[in-house]
């Protein structure tokens, strides 16, 4: 089974509306000459306040080469949840994917495995695609509990999903010590962990779902790391932070993944 690669740019808490639209346009310009059928699935994730502006830029272009993700969404539909934004709301703004369980959300905003599971269910129920993040700290890696920690994050996140829902989901393996540090995880080691994750998916949702689910690597991905990463058997793409904030480096990563 060949899985379509995914290159997703997580813009984190960067860029005003006009800057976001400008970056979206610049990314599309960089990809203009490339046949859509040859491209990976390209996804960009602006802040909530820029979703409308980015969606407008993407739809005005009409090329259909770049899709939009939200960086988070709450699982309740509406109500007294001050400061939260629901999955319905990000869908209404044009998002087709939602990043959930990013380590920064777990670390700074107390996002738990249980919340991530509720979010995954809601996202899939509304026809969007969850990009479920997992990853270990340096302490966990040094203590030798990387695999067990990640397996438990994945089991919790996918709990109660149907095989078809699991197959449609995307997982991003992001070792926390590699995020924003310039220390990329060795490609063979990233591939080993991702193959381990695929094994966990097989255990809980069967071989076909494990074969279909896209599992990305994230953590200091750069234009000069992507080719080796994509050459590995189980790495289906990248979740890119810093290098997604300029169109030329993000486009170079997209092209490197082809
Ligand atoms: P960097 O690419 O900046 O290391 O960030 C990775 C990340 O957290 C993407 O979600």
Short mmCIF file of C-alpha atoms and ligand atoms in Angstrom, two decimals:
data_model
loop_
_atom_site.label_atom_id
_atom_site.label_comp_id
_atom_site.label_asym_id
_atom_site.label_seq_id
_atom_site.Cartn_x
_atom_site.Cartn_y
_atom_site.Cartn_z
CA UNK A 1 0.00 0.00 0.00
CA UNK A 2 1.41 3.37 -0.88
CA UNK A 3 0.47 6.19 1.42
CA UNK A 4 0.25 9.75 0.13
CA UNK A 5 2.85 11.86 1.95
CA UNK A 6 1.73 14.82 4.06
CA UNK A 7 3.77 17.95 4.70
CA UNK A 8 2.12 20.14 7.31
CA UNK A 9 3.30 23.52 8.54
CA UNK A 10 2.45 24.40 12.12
CA UNK A 11 2.80 28.17 12.32
CA UNK A 12 2.30 28.11 16.12
CA UNK A 13 1.59 31.57 17.65
CA UNK A 14 2.97 33.58 14.75
CA UNK A 15 1.62 36.04 12.20
CA UNK A 16 -1.18 38.58 11.99
CA UNK A 17 -3.99 38.13 9.47
CA UNK A 18 -2.33 40.05 6.65
CA UNK A 19 1.00 38.28 7.24
CA UNK A 20 -0.73 34.90 7.27
CA UNK A 21 -2.52 35.55 3.97
CA UNK A 22 0.75 36.77 2.51
CA UNK A 23 2.57 33.59 3.58
CA UNK A 24 -0.22 31.37 2.25
CA UNK A 25 -0.03 33.17 -1.10
CA UNK A 26 3.76 32.92 -1.15
CA UNK A 27 3.60 29.15 -0.48
CA UNK A 28 1.13 28.67 -3.34
CA UNK A 29 3.36 30.75 -5.60
CA UNK A 30 6.34 28.52 -4.79
CA UNK A 31 4.27 25.43 -5.68
CA UNK A 32 2.70 26.97 -8.78
CA UNK A 33 4.77 25.09 -11.37
CA UNK A 34 4.26 21.69 -9.75
CA UNK A 35 1.52 19.38 -10.99
CA UNK A 36 -0.99 18.89 -8.18
CA UNK A 37 -0.99 15.12 -8.66
CA UNK A 38 2.72 14.99 -7.88
CA UNK A 39 2.53 17.04 -4.70
CA UNK A 40 2.24 15.60 -1.21
CA UNK A 41 -0.83 16.66 0.76
CA UNK A 42 0.27 20.16 1.80
CA UNK A 43 -1.33 21.61 4.93
CA UNK A 44 -0.76 24.90 6.74
CA UNK A 45 -1.95 25.66 10.26
CA UNK A 46 -2.33 29.36 11.10
CA UNK A 47 -3.58 30.81 14.40
CA UNK A 48 -7.37 30.95 14.92
CA UNK A 49 -7.58 34.64 14.08
CA UNK A 50 -5.97 34.03 10.68
CA UNK A 51 -8.10 31.04 9.62
CA UNK A 52 -10.56 33.20 7.71
CA UNK A 53 -7.87 35.21 5.92
CA UNK A 54 -5.85 32.12 4.98
CA UNK A 55 -8.94 30.23 3.80
CA UNK A 56 -9.85 33.19 1.63
CA UNK A 57 -6.35 33.28 0.11
CA UNK A 58 -6.47 29.52 -0.56
CA UNK A 59 -9.93 29.56 -2.10
CA UNK A 60 -9.31 32.71 -4.14
CA UNK A 61 -6.31 30.97 -5.69
CA UNK A 62 -8.48 28.00 -6.63
CA UNK A 63 -5.46 25.76 -7.23
CA UNK A 64 -6.46 23.33 -4.48
CA UNK A 65 -2.84 22.54 -3.69
CA UNK A 66 -2.78 23.70 -0.09
CA UNK A 67 -5.22 22.77 2.68
CA UNK A 68 -5.74 24.37 6.06
CA UNK A 69 -5.56 23.04 9.60
CA UNK A 70 -6.44 24.57 12.93
CA UNK A 71 -3.83 24.17 15.66
CA UNK A 72 -6.42 23.07 18.22
CA UNK A 73 -10.19 22.91 18.74
CA UNK A 74 -12.48 22.10 21.66
CA UNK A 75 -14.69 19.00 21.64
CA UNK A 76 -17.89 20.64 22.89
CA UNK A 77 -20.12 22.13 20.18
CA UNK A 78 -20.95 25.40 21.92
CA UNK A 79 -21.66 26.78 25.37
CA UNK A 80 -20.07 28.43 28.36
CA UNK A 81 -16.42 27.65 27.55
CA UNK A 82 -14.82 31.08 27.54
CA UNK A 83 -11.83 31.32 25.25
CA UNK A 84 -12.38 28.01 23.47
CA UNK A 85 -13.16 27.44 19.78
CA UNK A 86 -15.16 24.38 18.71
CA UNK A 87 -14.45 21.93 15.90
CA UNK A 88 -17.64 23.18 14.18
CA UNK A 89 -16.22 26.70 14.31
CA UNK A 90 -12.84 25.87 12.78
CA UNK A 91 -14.63 23.79 10.13
CA UNK A 92 -16.86 26.78 9.42
CA UNK A 93 -13.70 28.89 8.97
CA UNK A 94 -12.40 26.44 6.36
CA UNK A 95 -10.15 24.06 8.29
CA UNK A 96 -10.09 20.47 7.03
CA UNK A 97 -7.59 19.22 9.62
CA UNK A 98 -7.04 19.89 13.31
CA UNK A 99 -3.75 19.40 15.14
CA UNK A 100 -4.40 17.92 18.58
CA UNK A 101 -2.22 16.92 21.49
CA UNK A 102 0.79 18.98 20.50
CA UNK A 103 3.38 18.77 23.29
CA UNK A 104 3.15 22.54 23.78
CA UNK A 105 -0.57 22.17 24.49
CA UNK A 106 0.02 19.25 26.81
CA UNK A 107 2.82 21.09 28.61
CA UNK A 108 1.48 24.66 28.85
CA UNK A 109 -2.28 24.20 28.69
CA UNK A 110 -2.83 20.92 30.50
CA UNK A 111 -4.20 18.98 27.55
CA UNK A 112 -4.70 15.37 28.66
CA UNK A 113 -4.93 12.08 26.77
CA UNK A 114 -8.63 11.98 27.60
CA UNK A 115 -9.24 15.43 26.08
CA UNK A 116 -7.24 14.49 23.01
CA UNK A 117 -9.39 11.39 22.53
CA UNK A 118 -12.60 13.45 22.84
CA UNK A 119 -11.23 15.94 20.33
CA UNK A 120 -10.25 13.18 17.87
CA UNK A 121 -13.78 11.74 18.03
CA UNK A 122 -15.40 15.11 17.44
CA UNK A 123 -13.06 16.01 14.58
CA UNK A 124 -13.76 12.71 12.79
CA UNK A 125 -17.50 12.94 13.47
CA UNK A 126 -17.53 16.27 11.61
CA UNK A 127 -15.54 14.87 8.68
CA UNK A 128 -12.25 16.56 9.45
CA UNK A 129 -8.88 14.89 9.89
CA UNK A 130 -7.12 14.90 13.26
CA UNK A 131 -3.34 15.28 13.29
CA UNK A 132 -2.59 13.59 16.60
CA UNK A 133 0.77 14.47 18.15
CA UNK A 134 2.80 12.28 20.45
CA UNK A 135 6.38 12.28 21.67
CA UNK A 136 8.73 11.80 24.59
CA UNK A 137 10.77 14.20 26.70
CA UNK A 138 14.56 13.88 26.91
CA UNK A 139 14.18 12.47 30.45
CA UNK A 140 11.81 9.77 29.20
CA UNK A 141 14.18 8.90 26.36
CA UNK A 142 17.12 8.65 28.76
CA UNK A 143 15.06 6.53 31.14
CA UNK A 144 14.32 4.09 28.30
CA UNK A 145 10.54 4.59 28.38
CA UNK A 146 10.11 6.22 24.96
CA UNK A 147 8.19 3.35 23.37
CA UNK A 148 5.91 2.60 26.31
CA UNK A 149 5.10 6.31 26.76
CA UNK A 150 4.24 6.81 23.11
CA UNK A 151 2.27 3.58 22.89
CA UNK A 152 0.14 4.72 25.81
CA UNK A 153 -0.43 8.16 24.24
CA UNK A 154 -1.54 6.53 20.98
CA UNK A 155 -3.81 3.95 22.63
CA UNK A 156 -5.52 6.69 24.61
CA UNK A 157 -5.91 9.02 21.62
CA UNK A 158 -7.41 6.34 19.36
CA UNK A 159 -9.60 4.69 22.00
CA UNK A 160 -13.13 3.99 20.73
CA UNK A 161 -12.46 5.02 17.12
CA UNK A 162 -13.60 2.74 14.31
CA UNK A 163 -11.05 1.13 11.98
CA UNK A 164 -12.10 3.52 9.20
CA UNK A 165 -11.65 6.52 11.50
CA UNK A 166 -8.19 5.36 12.53
CA UNK A 167 -7.22 4.78 8.89
CA UNK A 168 -8.18 8.35 8.03
CA UNK A 169 -6.32 9.94 10.94
CA UNK A 170 -2.78 11.29 10.87
CA UNK A 171 -0.26 10.84 13.67
CA UNK A 172 2.78 13.06 14.19
CA UNK A 173 5.71 11.69 16.17
CA UNK A 174 7.45 14.72 17.65
CA UNK A 175 10.19 13.99 20.19
CA UNK A 176 9.95 16.99 22.51
CA UNK A 177 13.74 17.37 22.73
CA UNK A 178 13.86 17.83 18.95
CA UNK A 179 11.24 20.60 18.76
CA UNK A 180 12.68 24.02 18.07
CA UNK A 181 16.15 22.92 19.15
CA UNK A 182 17.80 22.24 15.80
CA UNK A 183 18.50 18.70 17.09
CA UNK A 184 16.72 16.47 14.60
CA UNK A 185 16.05 12.91 15.69
CA UNK A 186 18.25 10.49 13.73
CA UNK A 187 16.18 9.35 10.73
CA UNK A 188 16.64 5.64 11.48
CA UNK A 189 15.54 6.14 15.06
CA UNK A 190 12.53 8.25 14.00
CA UNK A 191 11.63 5.49 11.55
CA UNK A 192 11.97 2.84 14.26
CA UNK A 193 9.63 4.73 16.62
CA UNK A 194 7.15 5.37 13.80
CA UNK A 195 7.17 1.68 12.84
CA UNK A 196 6.54 0.90 16.51
CA UNK A 197 3.56 3.30 16.46
CA UNK A 198 2.26 1.55 13.34
CA UNK A 199 2.49 -1.72 15.27
CA UNK A 200 0.38 -0.23 18.07
CA UNK A 201 -2.19 0.95 15.51
CA UNK A 202 -2.28 -2.58 14.05
CA UNK A 203 -2.93 -4.03 17.51
CA UNK A 204 -5.89 -1.76 18.16
CA UNK A 205 -7.40 -1.20 14.70
CA UNK A 206 -6.08 -3.98 12.46
CA UNK A 207 -3.58 -4.35 9.64
CA UNK A 208 -5.49 -2.38 7.05
CA UNK A 209 -5.81 0.73 9.25
CA UNK A 210 -2.13 0.43 10.22
CA UNK A 211 -1.23 0.27 6.56
CA UNK A 212 -3.35 3.33 5.68
CA UNK A 213 -2.67 5.73 8.53
CA UNK A 214 -0.09 8.41 7.75
CA UNK A 215 2.53 8.89 10.45
CA UNK A 216 4.68 12.00 10.24
CA UNK A 217 7.90 13.02 11.91
CA UNK A 218 8.24 16.45 13.51
CA UNK A 219 11.11 18.19 15.29
CA UNK A 220 13.55 20.56 13.59
CA UNK A 221 12.66 19.36 10.09
CA UNK A 222 14.54 21.46 7.55
CA UNK A 223 15.04 21.40 3.77
CA UNK A 224 18.34 19.55 4.35
CA UNK A 225 16.80 16.81 6.56
CA UNK A 226 13.62 15.93 4.67
CA UNK A 227 15.08 13.82 1.86
CA UNK A 228 16.69 11.32 4.22
CA UNK A 229 13.62 11.29 6.47
CA UNK A 230 11.31 10.58 3.53
CA UNK A 231 13.56 7.77 2.31
CA UNK A 232 12.63 5.70 5.39
CA UNK A 233 10.03 2.96 5.13
CA UNK A 234 7.52 4.23 7.71
CA UNK A 235 7.90 8.02 7.68
CA UNK A 236 5.00 9.44 5.65
CA UNK A 237 5.81 13.11 5.89
CA UNK A 238 6.59 15.92 8.29
CA UNK A 239 5.01 18.32 10.74
CA UNK A 240 7.16 21.42 10.40
CA UNK A 241 7.40 24.30 12.86
CA UNK A 242 10.04 26.99 12.37
CA UNK A 243 10.86 26.13 8.78
CA UNK A 244 7.20 26.55 7.78
CA UNK A 245 7.28 30.26 8.59
CA UNK A 246 8.95 31.25 5.33
CA UNK A 247 7.60 30.17 1.96
CA UNK A 248 10.95 29.23 0.47
CA UNK A 249 12.00 26.85 3.24
CA UNK A 250 8.53 25.30 3.53
CA UNK A 251 8.31 24.84 -0.24
CA UNK A 252 11.81 23.34 -0.24
CA UNK A 253 10.62 20.77 2.31
CA UNK A 254 7.52 20.03 0.20
CA UNK A 255 9.70 19.54 -2.86
CA UNK A 256 12.19 17.46 -0.89
CA UNK A 257 9.37 15.12 0.06
CA UNK A 258 8.43 14.43 -3.55
P1 LIG B 1 10.18 22.83 14.81
O1 LIG B 1 10.13 22.36 13.36
O2 LIG B 1 10.32 24.30 14.93
O3 LIG B 1 11.17 22.05 15.60
O4 LIG B 1 8.74 22.50 15.44
C1 LIG B 1 8.21 21.24 15.32
C2 LIG B 1 6.80 21.26 15.79
O5 LIG B 1 6.55 21.39 16.98
C3 LIG B 1 5.74 21.15 14.79
O6 LIG B 1 4.51 20.93 15.38
#
